Coordinates of C-alpha atoms in Angstrom, one line a residue:
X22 CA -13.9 27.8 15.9
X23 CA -15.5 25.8 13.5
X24 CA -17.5 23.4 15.3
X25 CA -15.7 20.3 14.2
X26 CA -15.4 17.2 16.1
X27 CA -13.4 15.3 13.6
X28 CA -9.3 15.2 14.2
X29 CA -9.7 17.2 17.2
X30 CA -6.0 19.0 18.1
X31 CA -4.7 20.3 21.4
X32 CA -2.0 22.7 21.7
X33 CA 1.0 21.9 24.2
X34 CA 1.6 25.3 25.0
X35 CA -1.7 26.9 26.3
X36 CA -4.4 23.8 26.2
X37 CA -6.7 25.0 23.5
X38 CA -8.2 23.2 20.9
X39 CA -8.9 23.2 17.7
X40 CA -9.1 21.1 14.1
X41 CA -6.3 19.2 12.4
X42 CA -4.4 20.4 9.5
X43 CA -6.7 17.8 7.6
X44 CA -10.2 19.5 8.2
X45 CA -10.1 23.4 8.3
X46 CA -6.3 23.3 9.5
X47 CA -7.4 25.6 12.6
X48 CA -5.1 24.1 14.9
X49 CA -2.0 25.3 12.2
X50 CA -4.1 28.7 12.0
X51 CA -3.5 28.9 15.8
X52 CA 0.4 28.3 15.1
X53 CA 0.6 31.1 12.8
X54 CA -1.3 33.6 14.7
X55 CA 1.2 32.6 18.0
X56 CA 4.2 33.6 15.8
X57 CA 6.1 36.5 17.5
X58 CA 8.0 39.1 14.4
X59 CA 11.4 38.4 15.3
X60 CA 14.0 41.4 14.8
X61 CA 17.0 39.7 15.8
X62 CA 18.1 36.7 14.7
X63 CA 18.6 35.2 18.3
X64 CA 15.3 34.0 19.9
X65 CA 15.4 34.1 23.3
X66 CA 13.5 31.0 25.6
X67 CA 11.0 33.1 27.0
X68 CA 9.7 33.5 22.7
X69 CA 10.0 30.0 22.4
X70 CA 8.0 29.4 24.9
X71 CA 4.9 31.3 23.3
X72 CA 5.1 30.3 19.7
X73 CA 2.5 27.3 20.3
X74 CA 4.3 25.1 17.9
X75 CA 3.7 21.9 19.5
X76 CA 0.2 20.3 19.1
X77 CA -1.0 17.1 19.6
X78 CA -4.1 14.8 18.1
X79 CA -6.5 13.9 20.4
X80 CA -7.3 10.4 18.6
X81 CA -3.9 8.7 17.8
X82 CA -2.1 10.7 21.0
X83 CA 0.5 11.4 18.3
X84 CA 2.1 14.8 18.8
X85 CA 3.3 16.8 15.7
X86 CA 5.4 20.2 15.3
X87 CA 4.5 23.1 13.1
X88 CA 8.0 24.6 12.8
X89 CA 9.4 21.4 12.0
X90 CA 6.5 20.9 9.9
X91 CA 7.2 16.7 11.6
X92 CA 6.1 14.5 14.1
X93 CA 7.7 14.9 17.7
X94 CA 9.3 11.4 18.2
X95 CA 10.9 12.2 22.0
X96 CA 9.6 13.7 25.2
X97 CA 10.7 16.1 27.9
X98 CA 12.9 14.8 30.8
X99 CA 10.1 15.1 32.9
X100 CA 7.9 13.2 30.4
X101 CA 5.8 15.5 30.3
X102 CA 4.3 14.7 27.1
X103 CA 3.8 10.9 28.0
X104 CA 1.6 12.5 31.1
X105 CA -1.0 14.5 28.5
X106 CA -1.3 11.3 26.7
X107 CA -2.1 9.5 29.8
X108 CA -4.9 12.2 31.0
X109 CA -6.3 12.4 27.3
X110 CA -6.6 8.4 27.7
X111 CA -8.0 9.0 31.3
X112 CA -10.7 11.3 30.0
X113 CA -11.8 8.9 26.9
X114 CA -12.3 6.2 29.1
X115 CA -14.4 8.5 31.9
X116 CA -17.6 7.9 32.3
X117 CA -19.0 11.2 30.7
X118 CA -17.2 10.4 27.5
X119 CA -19.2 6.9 27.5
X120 CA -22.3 8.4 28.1
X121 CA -21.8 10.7 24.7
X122 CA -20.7 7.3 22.8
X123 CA -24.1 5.7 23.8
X124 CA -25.7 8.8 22.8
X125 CA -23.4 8.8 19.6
X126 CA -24.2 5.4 18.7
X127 CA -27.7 5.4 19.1
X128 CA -27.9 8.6 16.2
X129 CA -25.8 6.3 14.1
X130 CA -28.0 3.2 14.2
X131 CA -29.4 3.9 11.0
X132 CA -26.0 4.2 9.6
X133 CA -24.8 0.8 11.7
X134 CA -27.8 -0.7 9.5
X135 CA -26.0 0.0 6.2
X136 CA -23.0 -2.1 7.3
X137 CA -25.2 -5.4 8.0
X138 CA -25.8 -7.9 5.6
X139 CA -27.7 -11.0 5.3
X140 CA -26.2 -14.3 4.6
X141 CA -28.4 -17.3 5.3
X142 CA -30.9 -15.8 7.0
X143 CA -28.9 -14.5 9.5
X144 CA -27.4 -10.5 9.6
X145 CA -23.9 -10.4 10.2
X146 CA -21.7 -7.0 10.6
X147 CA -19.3 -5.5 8.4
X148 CA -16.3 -7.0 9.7
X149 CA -13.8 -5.0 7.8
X150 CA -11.7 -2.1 9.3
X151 CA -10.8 1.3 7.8
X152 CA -7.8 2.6 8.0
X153 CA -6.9 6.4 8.9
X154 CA -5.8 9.1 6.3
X155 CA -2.4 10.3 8.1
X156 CA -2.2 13.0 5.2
X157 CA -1.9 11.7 1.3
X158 CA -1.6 8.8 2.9
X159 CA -4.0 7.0 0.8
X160 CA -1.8 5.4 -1.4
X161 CA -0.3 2.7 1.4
X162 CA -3.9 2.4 2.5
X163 CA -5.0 1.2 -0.5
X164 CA -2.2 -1.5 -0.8
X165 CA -2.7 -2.4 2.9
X166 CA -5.8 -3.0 2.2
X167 CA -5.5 -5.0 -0.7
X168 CA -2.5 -7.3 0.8
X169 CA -4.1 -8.1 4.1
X170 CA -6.8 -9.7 1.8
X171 CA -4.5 -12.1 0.3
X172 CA -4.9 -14.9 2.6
X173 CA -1.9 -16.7 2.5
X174 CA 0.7 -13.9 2.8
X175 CA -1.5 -12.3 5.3
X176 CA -2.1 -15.1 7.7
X177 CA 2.3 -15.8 7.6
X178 CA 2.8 -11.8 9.3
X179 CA -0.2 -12.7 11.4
X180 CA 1.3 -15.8 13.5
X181 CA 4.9 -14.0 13.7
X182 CA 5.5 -14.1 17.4
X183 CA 5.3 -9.9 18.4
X184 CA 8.0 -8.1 19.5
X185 CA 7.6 -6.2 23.0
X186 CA 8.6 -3.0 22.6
X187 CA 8.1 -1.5 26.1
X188 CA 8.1 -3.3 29.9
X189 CA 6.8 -2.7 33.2
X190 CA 4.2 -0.2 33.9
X191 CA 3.1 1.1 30.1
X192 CA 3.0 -2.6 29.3
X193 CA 0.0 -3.7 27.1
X194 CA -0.7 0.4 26.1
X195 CA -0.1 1.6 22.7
X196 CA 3.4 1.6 21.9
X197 CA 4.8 5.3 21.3
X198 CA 8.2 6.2 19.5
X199 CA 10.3 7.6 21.6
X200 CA 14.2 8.5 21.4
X201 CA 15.1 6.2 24.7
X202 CA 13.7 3.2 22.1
X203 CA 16.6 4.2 19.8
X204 CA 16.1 3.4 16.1
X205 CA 17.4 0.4 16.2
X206 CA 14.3 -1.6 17.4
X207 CA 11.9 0.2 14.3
X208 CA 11.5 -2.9 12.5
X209 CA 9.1 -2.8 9.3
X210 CA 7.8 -6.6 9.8
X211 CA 6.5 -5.4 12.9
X212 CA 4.7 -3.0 12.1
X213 CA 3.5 -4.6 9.6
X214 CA 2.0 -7.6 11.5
X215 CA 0.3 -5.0 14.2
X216 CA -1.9 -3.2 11.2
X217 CA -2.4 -6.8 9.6
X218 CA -3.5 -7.8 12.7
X219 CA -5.7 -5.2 13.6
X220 CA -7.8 -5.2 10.4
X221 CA -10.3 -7.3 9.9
X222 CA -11.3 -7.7 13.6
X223 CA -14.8 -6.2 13.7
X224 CA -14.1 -2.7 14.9
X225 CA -16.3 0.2 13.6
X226 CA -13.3 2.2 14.1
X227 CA -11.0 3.0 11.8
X228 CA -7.7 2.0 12.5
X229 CA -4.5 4.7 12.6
X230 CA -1.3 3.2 10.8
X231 CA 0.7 6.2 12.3
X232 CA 3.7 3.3 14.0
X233 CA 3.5 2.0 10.9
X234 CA 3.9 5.3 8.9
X235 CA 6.8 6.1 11.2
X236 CA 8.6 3.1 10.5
X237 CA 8.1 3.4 6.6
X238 CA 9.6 7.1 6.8
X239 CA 12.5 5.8 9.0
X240 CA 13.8 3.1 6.3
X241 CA 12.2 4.5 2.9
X242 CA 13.1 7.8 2.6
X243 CA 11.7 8.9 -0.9
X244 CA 7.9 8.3 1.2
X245 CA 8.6 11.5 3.6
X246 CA 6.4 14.3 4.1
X247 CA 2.8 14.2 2.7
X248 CA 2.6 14.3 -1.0
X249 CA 0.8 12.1 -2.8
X250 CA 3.0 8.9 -3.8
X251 CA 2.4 6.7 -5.8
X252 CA 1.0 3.1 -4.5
X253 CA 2.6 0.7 -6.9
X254 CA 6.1 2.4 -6.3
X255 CA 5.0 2.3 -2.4
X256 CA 4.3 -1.2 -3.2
X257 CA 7.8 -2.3 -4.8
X258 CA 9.5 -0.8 -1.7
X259 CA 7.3 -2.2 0.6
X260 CA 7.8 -5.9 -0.4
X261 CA 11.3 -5.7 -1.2
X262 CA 12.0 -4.1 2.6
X263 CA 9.4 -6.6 3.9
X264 CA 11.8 -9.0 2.3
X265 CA 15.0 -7.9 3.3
X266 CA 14.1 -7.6 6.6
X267 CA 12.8 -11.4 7.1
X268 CA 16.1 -12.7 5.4
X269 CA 18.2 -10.8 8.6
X270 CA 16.0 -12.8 11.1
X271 CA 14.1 -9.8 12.6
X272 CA 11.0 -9.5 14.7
X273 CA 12.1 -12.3 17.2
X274 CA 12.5 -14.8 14.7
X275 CA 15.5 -17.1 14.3
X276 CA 16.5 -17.0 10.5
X277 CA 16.4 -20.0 10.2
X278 CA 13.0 -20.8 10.8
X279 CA 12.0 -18.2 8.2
X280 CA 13.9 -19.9 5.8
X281 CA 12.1 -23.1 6.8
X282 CA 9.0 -21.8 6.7
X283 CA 9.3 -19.9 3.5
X284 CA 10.7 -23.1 1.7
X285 CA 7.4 -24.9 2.8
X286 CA 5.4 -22.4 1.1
X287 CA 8.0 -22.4 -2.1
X288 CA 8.5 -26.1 -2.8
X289 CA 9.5 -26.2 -6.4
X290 CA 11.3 -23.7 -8.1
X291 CA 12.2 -21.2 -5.8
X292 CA 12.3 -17.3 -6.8
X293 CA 15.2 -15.7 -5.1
X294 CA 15.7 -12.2 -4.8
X295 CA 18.4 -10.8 -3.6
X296 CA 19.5 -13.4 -1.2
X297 CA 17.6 -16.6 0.2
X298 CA 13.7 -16.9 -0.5
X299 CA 11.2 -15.7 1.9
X300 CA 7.1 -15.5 2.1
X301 CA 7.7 -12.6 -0.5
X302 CA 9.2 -14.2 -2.8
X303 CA 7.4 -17.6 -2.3
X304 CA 4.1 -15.9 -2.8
X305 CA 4.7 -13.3 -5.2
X306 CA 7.7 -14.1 -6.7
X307 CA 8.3 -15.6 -10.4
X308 CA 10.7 -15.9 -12.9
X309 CA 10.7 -14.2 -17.0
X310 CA 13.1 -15.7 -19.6
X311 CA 14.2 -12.5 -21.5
X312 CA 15.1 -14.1 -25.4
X313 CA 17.0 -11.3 -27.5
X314 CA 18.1 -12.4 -31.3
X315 CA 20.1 -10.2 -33.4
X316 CA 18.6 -9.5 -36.4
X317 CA 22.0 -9.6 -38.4
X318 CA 23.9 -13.0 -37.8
X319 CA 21.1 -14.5 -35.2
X320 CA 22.5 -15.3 -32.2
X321 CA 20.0 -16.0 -29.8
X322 CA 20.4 -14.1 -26.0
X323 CA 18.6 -16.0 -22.9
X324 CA 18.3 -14.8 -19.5
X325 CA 16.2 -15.6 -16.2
X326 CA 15.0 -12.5 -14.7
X327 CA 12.7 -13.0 -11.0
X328 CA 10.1 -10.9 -10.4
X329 CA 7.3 -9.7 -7.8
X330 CA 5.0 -8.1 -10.2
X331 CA 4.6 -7.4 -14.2
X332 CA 4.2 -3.8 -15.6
X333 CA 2.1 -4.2 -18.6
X334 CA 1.5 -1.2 -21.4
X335 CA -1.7 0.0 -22.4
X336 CA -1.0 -0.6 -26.2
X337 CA -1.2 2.5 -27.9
X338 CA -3.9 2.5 -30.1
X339 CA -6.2 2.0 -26.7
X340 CA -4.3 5.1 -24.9
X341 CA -6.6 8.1 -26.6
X342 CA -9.6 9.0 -24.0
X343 CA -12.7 7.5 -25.8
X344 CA -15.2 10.0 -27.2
X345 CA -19.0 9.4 -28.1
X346 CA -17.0 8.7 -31.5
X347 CA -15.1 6.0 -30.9
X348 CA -17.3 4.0 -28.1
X349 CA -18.1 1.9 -31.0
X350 CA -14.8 0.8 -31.6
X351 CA -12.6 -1.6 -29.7
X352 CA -12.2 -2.3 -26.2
X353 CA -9.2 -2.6 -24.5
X354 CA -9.0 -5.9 -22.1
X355 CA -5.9 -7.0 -20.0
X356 CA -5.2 -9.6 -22.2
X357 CA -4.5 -7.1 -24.8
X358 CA -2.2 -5.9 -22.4
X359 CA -0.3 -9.1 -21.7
X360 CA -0.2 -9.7 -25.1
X361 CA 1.8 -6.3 -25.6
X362 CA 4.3 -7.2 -22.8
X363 CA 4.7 -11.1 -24.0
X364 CA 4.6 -10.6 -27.9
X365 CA 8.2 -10.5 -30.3
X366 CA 8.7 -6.7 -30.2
X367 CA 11.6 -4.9 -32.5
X368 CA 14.2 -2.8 -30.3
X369 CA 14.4 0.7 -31.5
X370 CA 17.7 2.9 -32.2
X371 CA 18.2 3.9 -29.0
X372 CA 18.3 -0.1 -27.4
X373 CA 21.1 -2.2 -29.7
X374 CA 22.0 -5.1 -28.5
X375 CA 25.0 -5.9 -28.0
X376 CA 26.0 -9.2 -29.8
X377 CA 28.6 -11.3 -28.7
X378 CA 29.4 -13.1 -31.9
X379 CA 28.8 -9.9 -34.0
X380 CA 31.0 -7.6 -31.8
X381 CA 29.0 -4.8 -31.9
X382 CA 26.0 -3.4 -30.6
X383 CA 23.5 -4.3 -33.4
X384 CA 19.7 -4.5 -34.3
X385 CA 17.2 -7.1 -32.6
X386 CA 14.2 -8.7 -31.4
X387 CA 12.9 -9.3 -27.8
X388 CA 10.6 -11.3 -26.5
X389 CA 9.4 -12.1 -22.7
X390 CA 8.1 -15.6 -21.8
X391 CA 7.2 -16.5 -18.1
X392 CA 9.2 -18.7 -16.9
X393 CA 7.8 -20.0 -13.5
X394 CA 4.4 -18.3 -12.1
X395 CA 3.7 -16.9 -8.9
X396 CA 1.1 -17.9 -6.6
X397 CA -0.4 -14.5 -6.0
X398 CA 0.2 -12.8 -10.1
X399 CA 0.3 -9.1 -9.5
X400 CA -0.6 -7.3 -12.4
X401 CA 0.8 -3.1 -12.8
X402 CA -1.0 -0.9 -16.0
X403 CA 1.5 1.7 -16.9
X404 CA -1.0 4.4 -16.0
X405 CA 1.8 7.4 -16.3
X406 CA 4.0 8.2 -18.6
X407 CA 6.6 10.9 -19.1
X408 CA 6.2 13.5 -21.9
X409 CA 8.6 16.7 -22.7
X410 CA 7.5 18.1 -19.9
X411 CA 4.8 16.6 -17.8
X412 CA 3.8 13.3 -16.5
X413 CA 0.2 12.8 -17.9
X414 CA -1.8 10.1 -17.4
X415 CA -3.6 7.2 -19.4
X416 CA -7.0 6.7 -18.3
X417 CA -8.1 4.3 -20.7
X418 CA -10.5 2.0 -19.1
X419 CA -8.8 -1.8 -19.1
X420 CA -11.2 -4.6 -19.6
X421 CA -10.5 -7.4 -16.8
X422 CA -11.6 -11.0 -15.5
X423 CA -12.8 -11.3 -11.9
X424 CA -12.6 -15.4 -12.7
X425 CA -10.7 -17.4 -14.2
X426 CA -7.7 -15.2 -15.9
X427 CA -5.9 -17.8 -17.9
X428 CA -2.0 -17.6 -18.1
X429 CA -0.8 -21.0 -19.9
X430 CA -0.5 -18.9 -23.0
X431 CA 1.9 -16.8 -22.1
X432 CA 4.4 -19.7 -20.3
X433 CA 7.8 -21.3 -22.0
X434 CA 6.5 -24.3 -21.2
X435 CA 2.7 -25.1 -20.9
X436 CA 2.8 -28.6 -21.1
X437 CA 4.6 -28.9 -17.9
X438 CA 1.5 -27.4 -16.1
X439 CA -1.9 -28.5 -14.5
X440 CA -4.8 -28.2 -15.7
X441 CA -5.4 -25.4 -13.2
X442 CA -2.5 -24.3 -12.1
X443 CA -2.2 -21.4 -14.5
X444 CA -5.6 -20.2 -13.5
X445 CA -6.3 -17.4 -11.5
X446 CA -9.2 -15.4 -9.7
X447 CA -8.9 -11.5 -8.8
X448 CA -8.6 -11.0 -4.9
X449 CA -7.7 -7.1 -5.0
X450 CA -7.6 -3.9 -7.1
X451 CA -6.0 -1.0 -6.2
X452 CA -7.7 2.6 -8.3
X453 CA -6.1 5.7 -8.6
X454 CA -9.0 8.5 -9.0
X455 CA -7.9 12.1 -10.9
X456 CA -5.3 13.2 -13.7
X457 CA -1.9 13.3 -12.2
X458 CA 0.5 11.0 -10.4
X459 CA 1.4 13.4 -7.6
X460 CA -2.6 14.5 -7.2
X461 CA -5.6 12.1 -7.0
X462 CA -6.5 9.9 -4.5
X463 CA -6.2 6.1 -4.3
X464 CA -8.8 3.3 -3.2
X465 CA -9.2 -0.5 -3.8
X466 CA -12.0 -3.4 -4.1
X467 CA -10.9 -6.5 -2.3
X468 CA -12.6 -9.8 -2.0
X469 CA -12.9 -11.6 1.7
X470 CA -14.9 -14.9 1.9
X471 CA -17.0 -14.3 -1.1
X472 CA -17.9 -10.6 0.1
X473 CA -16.8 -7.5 -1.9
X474 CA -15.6 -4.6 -0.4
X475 CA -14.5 -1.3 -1.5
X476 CA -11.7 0.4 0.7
X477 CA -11.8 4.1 0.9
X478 CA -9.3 5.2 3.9
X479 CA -11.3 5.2 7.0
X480 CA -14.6 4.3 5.2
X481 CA -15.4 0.9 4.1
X482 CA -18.8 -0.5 2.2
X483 CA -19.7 -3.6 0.6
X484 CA -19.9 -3.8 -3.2
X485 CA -20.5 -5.8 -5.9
X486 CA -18.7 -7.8 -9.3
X487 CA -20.4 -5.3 -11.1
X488 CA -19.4 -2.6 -9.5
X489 CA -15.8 -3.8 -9.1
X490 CA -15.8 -4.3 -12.8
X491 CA -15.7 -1.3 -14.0
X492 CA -13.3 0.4 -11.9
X493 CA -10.3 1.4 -13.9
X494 CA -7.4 -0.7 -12.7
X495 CA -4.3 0.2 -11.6
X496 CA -2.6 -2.6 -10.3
X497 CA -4.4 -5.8 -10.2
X498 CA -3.7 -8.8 -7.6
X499 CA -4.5 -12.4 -9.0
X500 CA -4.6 -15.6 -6.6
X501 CA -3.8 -18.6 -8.4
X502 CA -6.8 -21.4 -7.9
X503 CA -6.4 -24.4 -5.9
X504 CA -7.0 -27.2 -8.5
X505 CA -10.0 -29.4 -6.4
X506 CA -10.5 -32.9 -7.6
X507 CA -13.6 -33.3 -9.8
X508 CA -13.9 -30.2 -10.6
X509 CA -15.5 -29.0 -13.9
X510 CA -12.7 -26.9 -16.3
X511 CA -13.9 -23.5 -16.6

């Protein structure tokens, strides 16, 4: 109808096709139309048959119902949707559709041109892979994106031995979800380690996270449908599942060598959570000392709390959007933010402590120290916040070092530290574009081997510092530096 060759749609019922649900939503158009009025409340098979409500996408081979408004996960006993699959494979690999890819590619040689760069003389292609937009699915991409470019975390997923899924003749095929699997063998680290994997590999082609997705709806079941989410929340879940899942010895691996492995990476001071460490909690993980002291007899209150990330504030007096007015006047910077989360802070009314000596819940103080740091420091700005009615957001923009962020200051003990072990370069930012948490869209700027890129779905592009510097942040990823002998002290 419209022309379109982007997300092309076939319907199951009659054959015809037409756009996704993500481009001019034709293909849904064509659902609707097919609906018979229905006067009685029993449908007979002959009207299912004709209501055209099962479609599938001609690029992923994923097939998707419009009355369930869901992804079709099984297949008729005939299989015969695994057979469609197999002639829409059949027909991408014929020989006309090569011929129009030559064609294709030679019209997008001048585009090809724009993702070459020169580095010594020599031009070397954009290595980086996109990954698909699946529907508001921007905010995993964007995280995705930004932890497959933290090397050491990545690389651990990426030597997991893989877990075959399917034998005999479908062998070495995409894997489809299918009931006869049972959901049993859906395993997150799995998943995982196939979209790690397949970024990064030099493919033009943007890469569709759909198992992936399928998975992450199976086990995490505030991330169904297609709403916008939000990535940091996304984030939380992902790592603490990711985590979960490697202490129970899944993917093929014997728990024990996980446990081995991860206390390699963790060697001093290991941050548990929940359970035995893993290369979650040895990369990200690190522990806070909470100190409360009650204002009335002063009885000091310690605890160790672990974490995988720290939400910081945007103080206040930096929340107001600037005008031409106020550009003059200060400039919010993260370490104004960490200062806000680390500094002594008076509890209000509604957050007494409760003393032990006193009896009674009474007025105090708080303040956060860290503890131990991580190796990869993953910084959240409080971005939303609740008022009487609406979630509105702070779009202040947040000052931030792409070199050498310097923590010591905000550790119990400093002196116990290297001279460079509690310094840290950025690696990944993850920024949330529009007004509202359940609205916008979500990208990120990540650094691989000295080259920025900004991550935008299926469409990557090299960047800049500059560029990357004044994006306002939403979560932050920091990679502690490797102290190297001789070095200068920045």
């Amino acid at each position: 109808v419209c022309r379109s060759n982007k997300s092309p749609w076939v319907c199951l019922t009659c054959s015809s096709v037409h756009c996704g649900r993500y481009v001019n939503g034709h293909a849904k158009k064509h659902y609707e139309d097919a609906q018979i009025p229905m006067t009685n409340h029993k449908k007979t098979e002959k009207q299912e048959k004709v209501q055209h409500t099962v479609c599938m996408d001609c690029s992923s081979y994923s097939t998707y119902c419009y009355r369930c408004d869901d992804f079709v996960v099984n297949d008729t006993k005939l299989g015969l949707v695994q057979k469609v699959r197999e002639h829409l494979q059949n027909l991408e690999n014929s020989a006309f559709t090569s011929d129009r890819h030559r064609k294709r590619k030679l019209l997008e040689n001048s585009s090809l041109n724009s993702k070459l760069l020169k580095v010594n003389g020599s031009t070397n292609a954009l290595c980086a892979t996109g990954l698909r937009n699946l529907g508001n699915t921007c905010f995993m991409n964007a995280i995705l994106q930004s932890l497959s470019n933290i090397q050491q975390f990545c690389c651990y997923f990426k030597e997991l031995p893989a877990v075959e899924l399917r034998n005999g003749k479908t062998a070495g095929r995409r894997t489809y979800h299918t009931r006869s699997q049972g959901d049993n063998n859906v395993s997150l680290v799995e998943e995982f380690r196939k979209t790690l994997c397949a970024l990064w590999q030099g493919s033009q082609t943007a890469f569709s996270p759909e198992s992936l997705f399928y998975v992450v709806w199976k086990i995490m079941p505030n991330f169904r449908g297609y709403q916008q989410q939000d990535a940091h929340e996304f984030m939380r879940y992902l790592l603490d599942h990711l985590h979960l899942e490697l202490q129970g010895g899944f993917n093929g691996v014997s728990r024990s060598v996980i446990l081995q492995e991860s206390s390699t990476l963790s060697a001093s001071n290991k941050c548990c959570i929940n359970g035995a460490s893993t290369v979650v909690t040895a990369i990200f993980g690190g522990i806070l000392q909470n100190e409360v002291n009650c204002l009335i007899c002063g009885t000091e209150s310690r605890k160790f709390d672990p974490f995988l990330d720290l939400s910081l504030d945007i103080p206040s007096q930096f929340r107001n959007k600037r005008t031409k007015n106020q550009e003059s006047g200060p400039m919010c910077t993260l370490r104004d933010c960490l200062r806000s989360f680390t500094d002594l802070e008076e509890l209000d009314e509604t957050e007494l402590y409760m003393c032990h000596k006193c009896k009674k819940k009474q007025k105090s103080t708080k303040k956060f120290w860290i503890q131990k740091l991580p190796k990869v420091l993953c910084l959240h700005l409080k971005r939303f916040h609740w008022t009487a009615y609406l979630r509105n957001k702070v779009d202040t923009y947040v000052e931030f070092p792409l070199r050498g962020l310097d923590m010591k200051c905000y550790l119990l003990e400093p002196e116990n530290s290297g001279p460079e072990s509690c310094l840290y370069d950025l690696v990944a930012v993850v920024v949330h574009h529009g007004s509202g948490v359940g609205s916008g869209h979500y990208t990120a700027y990540a650094a691989h081997e000295g080259r920025w890129f900004h991550f935008n779905d299926s469409t990557v592009t090299l960047t800049d510092e500059e560029t990357v510097g004044k994006a306002k942040a939403y979560i932050l990823f920091y990679v502690e530096r490797q102290a190297k002998p001789g070095a200068e002290k920045l």
